[in-house]
Amino acid sequence: MTVHFIGAGPGAADLITVRGRDLLARCGVCLYPGSMTPPDLLTYCPAGAELVDTANLSLEQIVAKLVDAHRCGHDVARLCSGDPSLYSAVAEQMRRLDAAGVPYDVVPGVPAFAASAAVLQRELTVPEIGQSLVITRVQARSTKMPPGETLAAFAATGATLALHLAVNHVERVAGELTPHYGADCPVAVVALASQPGEAVVRGVLGELPALVRAAGMTRAATIFVGRVLAATNFPDSFLYSSARDRANQPESL
């Protein structure tokens, strides 16, 4: 039997992948993060499936559930909000499953930053304006950031930033980023992307704290900082250029 780590997407039940949905329908046990999983998503589980809310479970308790279900002959769906590759805590679960000899696989999902960019109707890589995206977070009571991975270090590159777990620290974010991007740098914040209560604010970096506080945003938000957010006067990419020799060049930017 196999443990399937499944990216549940940003919130809307229909943003799970077809593969993830089909696996949910086949698994007799499903572990899910209760505070982040919409009830509609669990309707894909088969009738009679054991549903385990992990919101109040420790890592050891979660892994014990996964191992026990495997040993009882069940395939297990382990739902992760967004995409398992980002801030999902699957690495430590995989490490323990390896030690227990339990097989697993991973199904990607729509990450929150991608869902938020879709809400904004913005491409995050705009020719000659911004071609790099840094996905990072703000540390408060959470696990320490590695040395060198600071907001100031990332800001020094000028790349577009997508900040997670930062909506309650916007004063700090604005203070650390303004010297690098300027107070007039475009920003956008999307809270609860694809979910009921979805909210969006747009403005400039110098106004970020006031914008977020006025909107009442306190959780599940992605903050974007970068010139791509307001770019209009930029060249077309080479991808579809009429000057490109399409007979001898593969598709590339």
CSV table of C-alpha atoms in Angstrom, one decimal:
chain,number,residue,atom,x,y,z
A,1,MET,CA,0.0,0.0,0.0
A,2,THR,CA,1.1,3.6,-0.7
A,3,VAL,CA,0.9,7.0,1.0
A,4,HIS,CA,0.0,9.6,-1.5
A,5,PHE,CA,1.1,13.2,-0.6
A,6,ILE,CA,-1.4,15.2,-2.6
A,7,GLY,CA,-1.3,18.9,-3.2
A,8,ALA,CA,-4.8,20.1,-2.4
A,9,GLY,CA,-4.4,23.5,-4.1
A,10,PRO,CA,-5.1,26.9,-2.7
A,11,GLY,CA,-8.6,26.3,-1.4
A,12,ALA,CA,-11.2,25.8,-4.1
A,13,ALA,CA,-12.1,22.2,-4.4
A,14,ASP,CA,-12.0,22.2,-8.2
A,15,LEU,CA,-8.4,23.4,-8.2
A,16,ILE,CA,-7.1,20.0,-7.2
A,17,THR,CA,-5.5,18.1,-10.1
A,18,VAL,CA,-7.4,15.3,-11.8
A,19,ARG,CA,-4.8,12.9,-10.5
A,20,GLY,CA,-5.2,14.1,-7.0
A,21,ARG,CA,-9.0,13.9,-7.2
A,22,ASP,CA,-8.9,10.4,-8.6
A,23,LEU,CA,-6.5,9.2,-5.9
A,24,LEU,CA,-8.7,10.7,-3.2
A,25,ALA,CA,-11.5,8.6,-4.6
A,26,ARG,CA,-9.5,5.4,-4.2
A,27,CYS,CA,-8.0,5.8,-0.7
A,28,GLY,CA,-9.6,4.3,2.3
A,29,VAL,CA,-7.9,6.7,4.6
A,30,CYS,CA,-7.4,10.5,4.2
A,31,LEU,CA,-5.4,12.8,6.4
A,32,TYR,CA,-6.1,16.5,5.9
A,33,PRO,CA,-5.2,19.8,7.5
A,34,GLY,CA,-8.6,20.8,8.8
A,35,SER,CA,-7.9,24.5,9.1
A,36,MET,CA,-7.0,24.7,5.4
A,37,THR,CA,-9.1,22.1,3.7
A,38,PRO,CA,-12.5,23.1,2.2
A,39,PRO,CA,-15.2,20.6,3.1
A,40,ASP,CA,-16.1,20.2,-0.6
A,41,LEU,CA,-12.7,18.7,-1.3
A,42,LEU,CA,-13.4,15.8,1.1
A,43,THR,CA,-16.5,14.8,-0.9
A,44,TYR,CA,-14.1,13.2,-3.4
A,45,CYS,CA,-13.2,10.6,-0.8
A,46,PRO,CA,-15.1,7.3,-1.1
A,47,ALA,CA,-18.0,6.5,1.2
A,48,GLY,CA,-16.9,5.1,4.5
A,49,ALA,CA,-13.3,6.4,4.2
A,50,GLU,CA,-11.6,7.3,7.4
A,51,LEU,CA,-11.1,11.0,7.6
A,52,VAL,CA,-8.4,12.3,10.0
A,53,ASP,CA,-8.1,16.0,10.7
A,54,THR,CA,-4.4,16.6,11.4
A,55,ALA,CA,-4.8,20.2,12.7
A,56,ASN,CA,-4.2,19.2,16.3
A,57,LEU,CA,-1.9,16.2,15.8
A,58,SER,CA,1.8,16.2,16.3
A,59,LEU,CA,4.3,15.0,13.7
A,60,GLU,CA,4.7,11.7,15.5
A,61,GLN,CA,0.9,11.2,15.7
A,62,ILE,CA,0.5,11.9,12.0
A,63,VAL,CA,3.2,9.5,10.9
A,64,ALA,CA,1.8,6.8,13.2
A,65,LYS,CA,-1.5,7.2,11.4
A,66,LEU,CA,0.2,6.9,8.0
A,67,VAL,CA,2.2,3.8,9.1
A,68,ASP,CA,-0.8,2.1,10.8
A,69,ALA,CA,-3.0,2.6,7.7
A,70,HIS,CA,-0.4,1.2,5.5
A,71,ARG,CA,0.1,-1.9,7.7
A,72,CYS,CA,-3.7,-2.4,7.7
A,73,GLY,CA,-3.7,-2.6,3.9
A,74,HIS,CA,-5.0,0.9,3.0
A,75,ASP,CA,-3.8,3.3,0.5
A,76,VAL,CA,-3.6,6.7,2.2
A,77,ALA,CA,-4.2,10.2,0.9
A,78,ARG,CA,-2.2,12.8,2.8
A,79,LEU,CA,-3.6,16.2,1.7
A,80,CYS,CA,-1.2,19.2,1.8
A,81,SER,CA,-2.5,22.7,1.2
A,82,GLY,CA,-1.2,24.3,-2.0
A,83,ASP,CA,1.7,22.3,-3.4
A,84,PRO,CA,3.7,19.7,-1.4
A,85,SER,CA,7.0,21.3,-2.5
A,86,LEU,CA,6.4,24.5,-0.6
A,87,TYR,CA,6.0,24.9,3.2
A,88,SER,CA,4.2,21.6,3.5
A,89,ALA,CA,6.3,19.8,6.2
A,90,VAL,CA,6.3,16.7,4.0
A,91,ALA,CA,10.1,16.3,4.1
A,92,GLU,CA,10.1,15.2,7.7
A,93,GLN,CA,7.1,12.9,7.1
A,94,MET,CA,8.9,11.3,4.2
A,95,ARG,CA,12.0,10.9,6.3
A,96,ARG,CA,10.1,8.9,8.8
A,97,LEU,CA,8.2,6.8,6.2
A,98,ASP,CA,11.6,5.9,4.7
A,99,ALA,CA,12.7,4.7,8.1
A,100,ALA,CA,9.5,2.7,8.5
A,101,GLY,CA,9.8,1.2,5.0
A,102,VAL,CA,6.5,2.7,3.9
A,103,PRO,CA,6.3,3.6,0.2
A,104,TYR,CA,4.9,7.0,-0.9
A,105,ASP,CA,4.6,9.3,-3.9
A,106,VAL,CA,3.8,12.9,-4.5
A,107,VAL,CA,1.1,14.6,-6.5
A,108,PRO,CA,1.7,18.3,-7.2
A,109,GLY,CA,-0.9,21.0,-6.6
A,110,VAL,CA,-1.6,24.6,-7.4
A,111,PRO,CA,0.5,26.7,-5.0
A,112,ALA,CA,-0.9,29.7,-3.3
A,113,PHE,CA,1.3,32.2,-5.1
A,114,ALA,CA,0.1,30.9,-8.5
A,115,ALA,CA,-3.5,31.1,-7.5
A,116,SER,CA,-2.9,34.6,-6.2
A,117,ALA,CA,-1.2,35.7,-9.4
A,118,ALA,CA,-4.2,34.3,-11.3
A,119,VAL,CA,-6.5,36.4,-9.2
A,120,LEU,CA,-4.4,39.5,-9.9
A,121,GLN,CA,-4.4,38.6,-13.6
A,122,ARG,CA,-0.6,39.2,-13.8
A,123,GLU,CA,2.3,37.3,-15.2
A,124,LEU,CA,5.1,37.4,-12.7
A,125,THR,CA,7.9,37.2,-15.3
A,126,VAL,CA,7.7,40.1,-17.7
A,127,PRO,CA,10.3,40.7,-20.4
A,128,GLU,CA,13.1,43.1,-19.3
A,129,ILE,CA,11.2,44.1,-16.2
A,130,GLY,CA,11.4,41.0,-14.0
A,131,GLN,CA,12.5,37.4,-14.9
A,132,SER,CA,13.0,36.0,-11.5
A,133,LEU,CA,10.6,35.2,-8.6
A,134,VAL,CA,11.7,34.7,-5.1
A,135,ILE,CA,9.3,32.7,-2.9
A,136,THR,CA,10.1,33.2,0.7
A,137,ARG,CA,8.5,33.8,4.1
A,138,VAL,CA,8.9,36.0,7.2
A,139,GLN,CA,10.1,34.3,10.4
A,140,ALA,CA,8.3,35.0,13.6
A,141,ARG,CA,7.6,32.1,16.0
A,142,SER,CA,8.2,29.6,13.2
A,143,THR,CA,11.3,27.7,12.3
A,144,LYS,CA,14.4,29.8,11.9
A,145,MET,CA,15.4,31.0,8.5
A,146,PRO,CA,18.8,29.8,7.2
A,147,PRO,CA,21.7,32.3,7.5
A,148,GLY,CA,21.7,34.6,4.5
A,149,GLU,CA,18.0,34.1,3.6
A,150,THR,CA,16.9,37.6,4.7
A,151,LEU,CA,14.4,39.9,3.1
A,152,ALA,CA,17.2,42.4,2.6
A,153,ALA,CA,19.4,39.9,0.8
A,154,PHE,CA,16.6,38.9,-1.6
A,155,ALA,CA,15.5,42.5,-2.1
A,156,ALA,CA,19.1,43.4,-3.1
A,157,THR,CA,18.6,41.3,-6.3
A,158,GLY,CA,15.6,43.4,-7.4
A,159,ALA,CA,13.7,40.2,-8.2
A,160,THR,CA,9.9,40.0,-7.7
A,161,LEU,CA,9.1,38.7,-4.2
A,162,ALA,CA,6.2,36.4,-3.2
A,163,LEU,CA,6.0,36.5,0.6
A,164,HIS,CA,4.1,33.9,2.6
A,165,LEU,CA,3.3,34.0,6.4
A,166,ALA,CA,4.0,37.7,6.3
A,167,VAL,CA,0.6,39.5,6.4
A,168,ASN,CA,0.8,40.0,10.2
A,169,HIS,CA,4.3,41.6,9.8
A,170,VAL,CA,3.7,44.1,7.1
A,171,GLU,CA,5.4,47.0,9.0
A,172,ARG,CA,8.6,44.9,9.2
A,173,VAL,CA,8.3,43.9,5.5
A,174,ALA,CA,7.9,47.5,4.3
A,175,GLY,CA,10.7,48.7,6.5
A,176,GLU,CA,13.2,46.1,5.3
A,177,LEU,CA,12.2,46.3,1.6
A,178,THR,CA,11.7,50.0,1.0
A,179,PRO,CA,15.5,50.9,1.0
A,180,HIS,CA,15.9,48.4,-1.9
A,181,TYR,CA,12.7,48.7,-4.0
A,182,GLY,CA,11.6,52.3,-3.1
A,183,ALA,CA,8.4,53.4,-1.5
A,184,ASP,CA,6.8,53.7,-4.9
A,185,CYS,CA,7.3,50.0,-5.8
A,186,PRO,CA,4.1,48.3,-6.7
A,187,VAL,CA,2.7,45.7,-4.3
A,188,ALA,CA,-0.3,43.5,-4.2
A,189,VAL,CA,-1.8,41.3,-1.5
A,190,VAL,CA,-4.2,38.4,-2.1
A,191,ALA,CA,-5.9,36.8,0.9
A,192,LEU,CA,-7.8,33.5,0.7
A,193,ALA,CA,-7.1,33.1,-3.0
A,194,SER,CA,-9.9,31.0,-4.6
A,195,GLN,CA,-11.7,30.7,-1.3
A,196,PRO,CA,-14.8,32.3,0.1
A,197,GLY,CA,-13.8,35.7,1.5
A,198,GLU,CA,-11.1,36.2,-1.1
A,199,ALA,CA,-9.7,39.8,-0.9
A,200,VAL,CA,-7.2,41.8,-2.9
A,201,VAL,CA,-5.4,45.1,-2.2
A,202,ARG,CA,-3.1,46.9,-4.6
A,203,GLY,CA,-0.9,49.8,-4.0
A,204,VAL,CA,2.8,50.8,-3.4
A,205,LEU,CA,5.3,49.5,-0.8
A,206,GLY,CA,5.1,52.7,1.3
A,207,GLU,CA,1.4,52.1,1.8
A,208,LEU,CA,1.6,48.4,2.5
A,209,PRO,CA,0.9,48.4,6.2
A,210,ALA,CA,-2.1,50.8,5.9
A,211,LEU,CA,-3.6,48.8,3.0
A,212,VAL,CA,-3.4,45.5,4.8
A,213,ARG,CA,-4.8,46.9,8.0
A,214,ALA,CA,-7.6,48.7,6.3
A,215,ALA,CA,-8.6,45.5,4.5
A,216,GLY,CA,-8.6,43.5,7.7
A,217,MET,CA,-6.3,40.8,6.3
A,218,THR,CA,-4.8,38.6,9.0
A,219,ARG,CA,-4.3,35.1,7.4
A,220,ALA,CA,-3.8,33.0,4.3
A,221,ALA,CA,-2.3,35.9,2.3
A,222,THR,CA,0.4,36.2,-0.3
A,223,ILE,CA,2.2,39.5,-0.6
A,224,PHE,CA,3.9,40.4,-3.9
A,225,VAL,CA,6.5,43.1,-4.3
A,226,GLY,CA,8.0,44.1,-7.7
A,227,ARG,CA,7.8,46.3,-10.8
A,228,VAL,CA,6.1,43.5,-12.8
A,229,LEU,CA,2.9,44.1,-10.9
A,230,ALA,CA,2.3,47.4,-12.8
A,231,ALA,CA,4.4,46.9,-15.9
A,232,THR,CA,2.7,48.0,-19.2
A,233,ASN,CA,5.5,49.4,-21.3
A,234,PHE,CA,7.7,46.3,-21.9
A,235,PRO,CA,8.9,44.5,-25.1
A,236,ASP,CA,7.2,41.4,-26.3
A,237,SER,CA,9.0,38.2,-25.4
A,238,PHE,CA,11.0,36.3,-28.1
A,239,LEU,CA,8.8,33.3,-27.7
A,240,TYR,CA,6.3,34.3,-30.4
A,241,SER,CA,8.4,36.9,-32.2
A,242,SER,CA,8.0,37.0,-36.0
A,243,ALA,CA,11.7,37.4,-36.2
A,244,ARG,CA,12.4,34.0,-34.7
A,245,ASP,CA,13.5,31.1,-36.9
A,246,ARG,CA,10.8,28.6,-35.9
A,247,ALA,CA,12.1,25.9,-38.2
A,248,ASN,CA,15.4,25.5,-36.4
A,249,GLN,CA,14.8,26.6,-32.8
A,250,PRO,CA,12.8,24.9,-30.1
A,251,GLU,CA,10.3,27.0,-28.1
A,252,SER,CA,12.2,29.1,-25.6
A,253,LEU,CA,12.1,32.5,-24.2
